[in-house]
Coordinates of C-alpha atoms and ligand atoms in Angstrom, one line a residue:
M1 CA 150.6 69.9 72.6
S2 CA 153.1 69.1 69.8
R3 CA 151.7 65.5 69.8
R4 CA 148.4 66.7 68.6
K5 CA 147.6 66.5 64.9
Q6 CA 147.5 70.0 63.3
I7 CA 144.5 70.3 61.0
Y8 CA 145.0 73.9 59.7
E9 CA 147.2 76.9 60.3
G10 CA 145.7 80.3 59.6
K11 CA 147.2 83.8 60.0
A12 CA 146.3 84.2 63.6
K13 CA 145.1 80.8 64.8
I14 CA 146.0 77.1 64.5
L15 CA 143.4 74.3 64.6
Y16 CA 144.3 70.9 66.1
E17 CA 142.4 67.7 66.3
G18 CA 140.2 67.7 69.4
P19 CA 140.1 65.1 72.2
E20 CA 136.7 63.7 71.0
P21 CA 135.3 63.2 67.5
G22 CA 133.5 66.4 66.3
T23 CA 135.8 68.7 68.3
L24 CA 138.8 70.8 67.5
V25 CA 141.3 72.8 69.6
Q26 CA 141.6 76.4 68.5
Y27 CA 145.0 77.9 69.4
F28 CA 145.4 81.7 69.3
K29 CA 148.8 82.9 68.1
D30 CA 150.5 86.2 68.7
D31 CA 150.9 86.7 65.0
A32 CA 149.2 89.8 63.4
T33 CA 148.8 90.2 59.7
A34 CA 147.1 92.9 57.6
F35 CA 146.6 93.7 54.0
N36 CA 146.3 90.1 53.0
A37 CA 149.4 89.1 55.0
Q38 CA 151.7 91.7 53.3
K39 CA 152.2 93.3 56.7
K40 CA 153.2 90.9 59.6
A41 CA 154.3 91.2 63.2
V42 CA 154.3 89.3 66.4
L43 CA 152.4 91.1 69.2
D44 CA 153.3 89.7 72.6
G45 CA 150.1 88.5 74.4
K46 CA 147.6 89.2 71.6
G47 CA 146.7 85.5 71.4
V48 CA 146.0 85.3 75.1
L49 CA 143.8 88.4 74.9
N50 CA 141.8 87.3 71.9
N51 CA 141.3 83.8 73.4
R52 CA 139.7 85.5 76.4
I53 CA 137.8 88.2 74.6
S54 CA 136.4 85.7 72.0
E55 CA 135.4 83.3 74.8
F56 CA 133.6 86.0 76.7
V57 CA 131.7 87.3 73.6
M58 CA 130.8 83.8 72.4
M59 CA 129.4 82.9 75.9
R60 CA 127.3 86.0 76.0
L61 CA 126.0 85.3 72.5
A62 CA 125.1 81.7 73.5
E63 CA 123.1 83.1 76.4
I64 CA 120.9 85.0 74.0
G65 CA 120.4 81.9 71.9
I66 CA 123.0 82.3 69.1
P67 CA 124.4 78.8 68.4
T68 CA 128.2 79.0 68.4
H69 CA 131.1 76.6 68.0
F70 CA 132.6 77.5 71.4
I71 CA 132.6 74.7 74.0
K72 CA 135.1 75.8 76.6
R73 CA 138.4 77.5 77.2
L74 CA 141.2 75.0 77.8
N75 CA 144.0 77.3 78.8
M76 CA 145.5 80.7 78.1
R77 CA 145.7 80.2 74.4
E78 CA 143.4 77.4 73.5
Q79 CA 139.7 76.7 73.4
L80 CA 137.7 73.6 72.6
I81 CA 135.3 74.1 69.7
K82 CA 132.9 72.1 67.6
K83 CA 134.2 71.0 64.3
V84 CA 132.2 72.5 61.5
E85 CA 132.4 72.9 57.8
I86 CA 133.2 76.6 57.3
I87 CA 130.9 78.4 54.9
P88 CA 133.4 80.3 52.7
L89 CA 132.0 83.8 53.4
E90 CA 133.1 86.7 55.6
V91 CA 130.0 88.3 56.8
I92 CA 130.7 92.0 57.7
C93 CA 128.2 94.2 59.6
R94 CA 128.8 97.9 59.7
N95 CA 127.2 100.7 61.8
V96 CA 129.7 103.5 61.0
A97 CA 131.7 104.0 57.7
A98 CA 135.3 102.9 58.1
G99 CA 138.0 100.9 56.3
T100 CA 137.2 99.6 52.9
M101 CA 133.6 100.9 52.9
A102 CA 134.7 104.5 53.6
K103 CA 137.4 104.2 50.8
R104 CA 135.1 102.4 48.3
L105 CA 132.2 104.8 48.6
G106 CA 134.2 108.0 49.3
M107 CA 132.8 108.5 52.7
E108 CA 134.5 110.1 55.7
E109 CA 135.5 107.6 58.3
G110 CA 133.3 107.9 61.3
T111 CA 130.1 108.7 59.3
K112 CA 127.2 107.0 61.0
L113 CA 125.2 104.9 58.6
P114 CA 121.4 105.4 58.3
R115 CA 121.0 101.7 59.2
S116 CA 123.3 98.7 59.8
V117 CA 124.7 97.3 56.6
V118 CA 125.5 93.6 56.0
E119 CA 128.2 92.8 53.4
F120 CA 129.7 89.5 52.2
C121 CA 133.2 88.8 51.0
L122 CA 134.3 85.5 49.5
K123 CA 136.9 83.8 51.7
R124 CA 139.7 83.6 49.1
D125 CA 143.0 85.0 50.2
D126 CA 144.4 84.5 46.7
L127 CA 141.8 86.9 45.4
G128 CA 142.0 89.3 48.3
D129 CA 138.6 88.3 49.8
P130 CA 136.4 90.1 47.1
L131 CA 133.1 91.8 48.0
I132 CA 130.3 89.7 46.6
S133 CA 126.5 90.0 46.4
E134 CA 123.7 87.7 47.7
D135 CA 123.1 86.8 44.0
H136 CA 126.7 85.5 43.7
I137 CA 126.2 83.4 46.8
H138 CA 123.0 81.9 45.4
T139 CA 124.4 81.5 41.9
F140 CA 127.6 79.8 42.9
G141 CA 126.0 77.8 45.7
W142 CA 128.3 79.1 48.5
A143 CA 125.3 78.9 50.8
T144 CA 121.7 77.9 50.4
P145 CA 119.0 80.7 50.5
G146 CA 117.9 79.3 53.9
E147 CA 121.5 79.4 55.2
L148 CA 121.9 83.0 54.0
D149 CA 118.7 84.1 55.7
E150 CA 119.8 82.5 58.9
M151 CA 123.3 84.1 58.7
I152 CA 121.8 87.6 58.0
A153 CA 119.3 87.2 60.9
M154 CA 122.0 86.0 63.3
T155 CA 124.4 88.8 62.2
L156 CA 121.8 91.5 62.9
R157 CA 121.0 90.0 66.3
I158 CA 124.7 89.7 67.1
N159 CA 125.2 93.4 66.0
D160 CA 122.3 94.5 68.3
Y161 CA 123.6 92.6 71.2
L162 CA 127.3 93.6 70.8
Q163 CA 126.4 97.3 70.2
G164 CA 124.7 97.2 73.6
M165 CA 127.4 95.2 75.3
F166 CA 130.2 97.4 74.1
G167 CA 128.1 100.6 74.6
G168 CA 127.8 99.7 78.2
I169 CA 131.5 99.9 78.6
G170 CA 131.9 103.1 76.6
I171 CA 132.9 101.5 73.3
K172 CA 131.3 102.1 69.9
L173 CA 131.0 99.1 67.7
I174 CA 131.9 100.5 64.3
D175 CA 131.9 97.2 62.3
F176 CA 132.8 93.5 62.6
K177 CA 133.4 90.4 60.6
I178 CA 132.1 87.0 61.5
E179 CA 132.2 83.5 59.9
F180 CA 129.7 80.7 60.1
G181 CA 130.0 76.9 59.8
R182 CA 127.7 74.0 59.1
L183 CA 127.3 71.5 62.0
D184 CA 126.0 68.0 61.3
V185 CA 123.0 67.4 63.6
Q186 CA 121.4 64.0 64.0
M187 CA 117.6 64.3 63.8
D188 CA 115.2 62.0 65.8
N189 CA 114.3 60.2 62.6
G190 CA 118.0 59.3 62.0
V191 CA 118.4 61.9 59.2
T192 CA 121.5 64.2 59.4
A193 CA 120.7 67.9 59.0
H194 CA 123.0 70.9 58.9
Q195 CA 122.7 73.7 61.4
V196 CA 124.4 77.0 60.8
I197 CA 126.4 78.2 63.8
L198 CA 128.7 81.0 64.6
A199 CA 132.4 80.0 64.2
D200 CA 135.9 81.5 64.1
E201 CA 136.4 84.3 66.7
I202 CA 135.1 87.7 67.7
S203 CA 137.9 89.9 69.0
P204 CA 139.6 93.2 68.4
D205 CA 141.2 91.5 65.4
S206 CA 137.9 91.2 63.7
C207 CA 136.0 94.3 65.0
R208 CA 136.4 98.0 64.9
L209 CA 136.0 99.4 68.4
W210 CA 136.3 103.1 69.2
D211 CA 136.2 104.7 72.6
R212 CA 132.9 106.6 72.9
E213 CA 134.4 109.8 74.3
T214 CA 137.6 110.1 72.3
D215 CA 137.2 107.9 69.2
R216 CA 140.5 106.3 70.2
K217 CA 140.8 103.0 68.2
L218 CA 140.9 99.9 70.4
D219 CA 141.3 97.3 67.6
K220 CA 143.5 96.0 64.9
D221 CA 143.5 99.3 63.0
R222 CA 146.2 100.3 65.6
F223 CA 148.4 97.6 63.9
R224 CA 147.2 98.2 60.3
R225 CA 147.9 102.0 60.6
D226 CA 151.0 101.9 62.8
L227 CA 149.3 103.7 65.7
G228 CA 151.2 101.7 68.3
E229 CA 150.0 100.3 71.7
V230 CA 148.2 97.5 70.0
T231 CA 148.1 95.0 72.9
E232 CA 147.5 97.8 75.3
A233 CA 144.3 98.6 73.4
Y234 CA 143.2 95.0 73.4
T235 CA 144.0 94.8 77.1
E236 CA 141.8 97.9 77.6
V237 CA 138.9 96.1 75.9
A238 CA 139.4 93.0 78.0
T239 CA 139.6 95.1 81.2
R240 CA 136.5 97.1 80.4
L241 CA 134.7 93.8 79.7
G242 CA 135.7 92.7 83.2
I243 CA 137.9 89.8 82.0
L244 CA 141.1 91.3 83.4
K245 CA 141.6 92.9 86.7
E246 CA 142.0 96.7 86.7
A247 CA 145.1 96.7 88.8
N248 CA 146.9 94.5 86.4
N249 CA 146.0 96.5 83.4
K250 CA 149.7 97.3 82.6
S251 CA 151.1 93.8 83.1
A252 CA 148.1 91.9 81.7
P253 CA 147.4 89.4 80.4
K254 CA 149.9 87.1 82.1
L255 CA 148.7 86.9 85.7
S256 CA 145.5 88.9 85.8
V257 CA 142.9 86.4 84.7
V258 CA 139.6 86.6 86.5
S259 CA 138.0 83.3 87.3
N260 CA 135.4 82.2 84.8
D261 CA 133.4 80.4 87.4
D262 CA 131.7 83.5 88.9
Ligands
TYD1 P1 136.9 96.2 56.0 O1 136.7 97.7 56.2 O2 136.0 95.6 54.9 O3 138.3 95.8 55.6 P2 139.7 96.3 56.2 O4 139.7 95.7 57.6 O5 140.7 95.6 55.3 O6 139.7 97.8 56.2 O7 136.6 95.4 57.4 C1 135.4 95.5 58.1 C2 135.5 94.8 59.4 O8 135.7 93.4 59.2 C3 136.7 95.3 60.2 O9 136.4 95.3 61.6 C4 137.8 94.2 60.0 C5 136.9 93.0 59.7 N1 137.6 92.1 58.7 C6 138.3 91.0 59.2 O10 138.4 90.8 60.4 N2 138.9 90.2 58.2 C7 138.7 90.4 56.9 O11 139.3 89.6 56.1 C8 138.0 91.5 56.5 C9 137.8 91.8 55.0 C10 137.4 92.3 57.4

């Protein structure tokens, strides 16, 4: 592992050069950060859980026709992914007011929105990922109008699917953040085109997930707000998704991985 060339280190993941051109290895760390990395901790087993949960979600989304960077899981903490040029936007989709939206608009957390809302933030840690408009994106060329349309359409489809998927296991999808990348695709006529595909991860680090009956938070807000039992909540999500065996709920994730081949 240490012989591989490190391409990038983020707050919760490391990217290494992949075994073949056009591939990368995405390694999930146990590190947790919040409030633009002002709050930090190491949460034992978080990386393993997010690797599994993100794999599961990306595979389900691929099944409904969403192109993703995920190729295959390599081991407990690593997955093989397609190398893309990351579009410098965080695309946020919200069904219920929470977090910065609740604060910004003076809404009570938990208020159901009249319809799903898509927001964009510029990926700039030094500026605290500011909220931007579609017009900013066009004006500054962060994505083309065509790319933006594709990202919005995919985000709404992903939201629909994930609301149903989590709804089926008694979890409300309050909001989530996704990122997209540009993949070089060789056309029949030899011309190289860009395809927009889903990248990064989808996990309790990047979603708000509340238990349907109790509104118990099963996501990173447990860390942000010092609610405790963070990995226990992530384990609960993985267990309900059927990724971890029920019996091993307490000791997961170490020995309780269900085979992927079924
Ligand atoms: P938001 O309420 O805008 O921000 P915060 O998490 O700081 O309260 O977040 C909306 C959703 O997007 C939430 O599920 C967390 C996720 N998110 C990220 O994963 N990373 C980010 O950088 C941002 C801004 C949001």
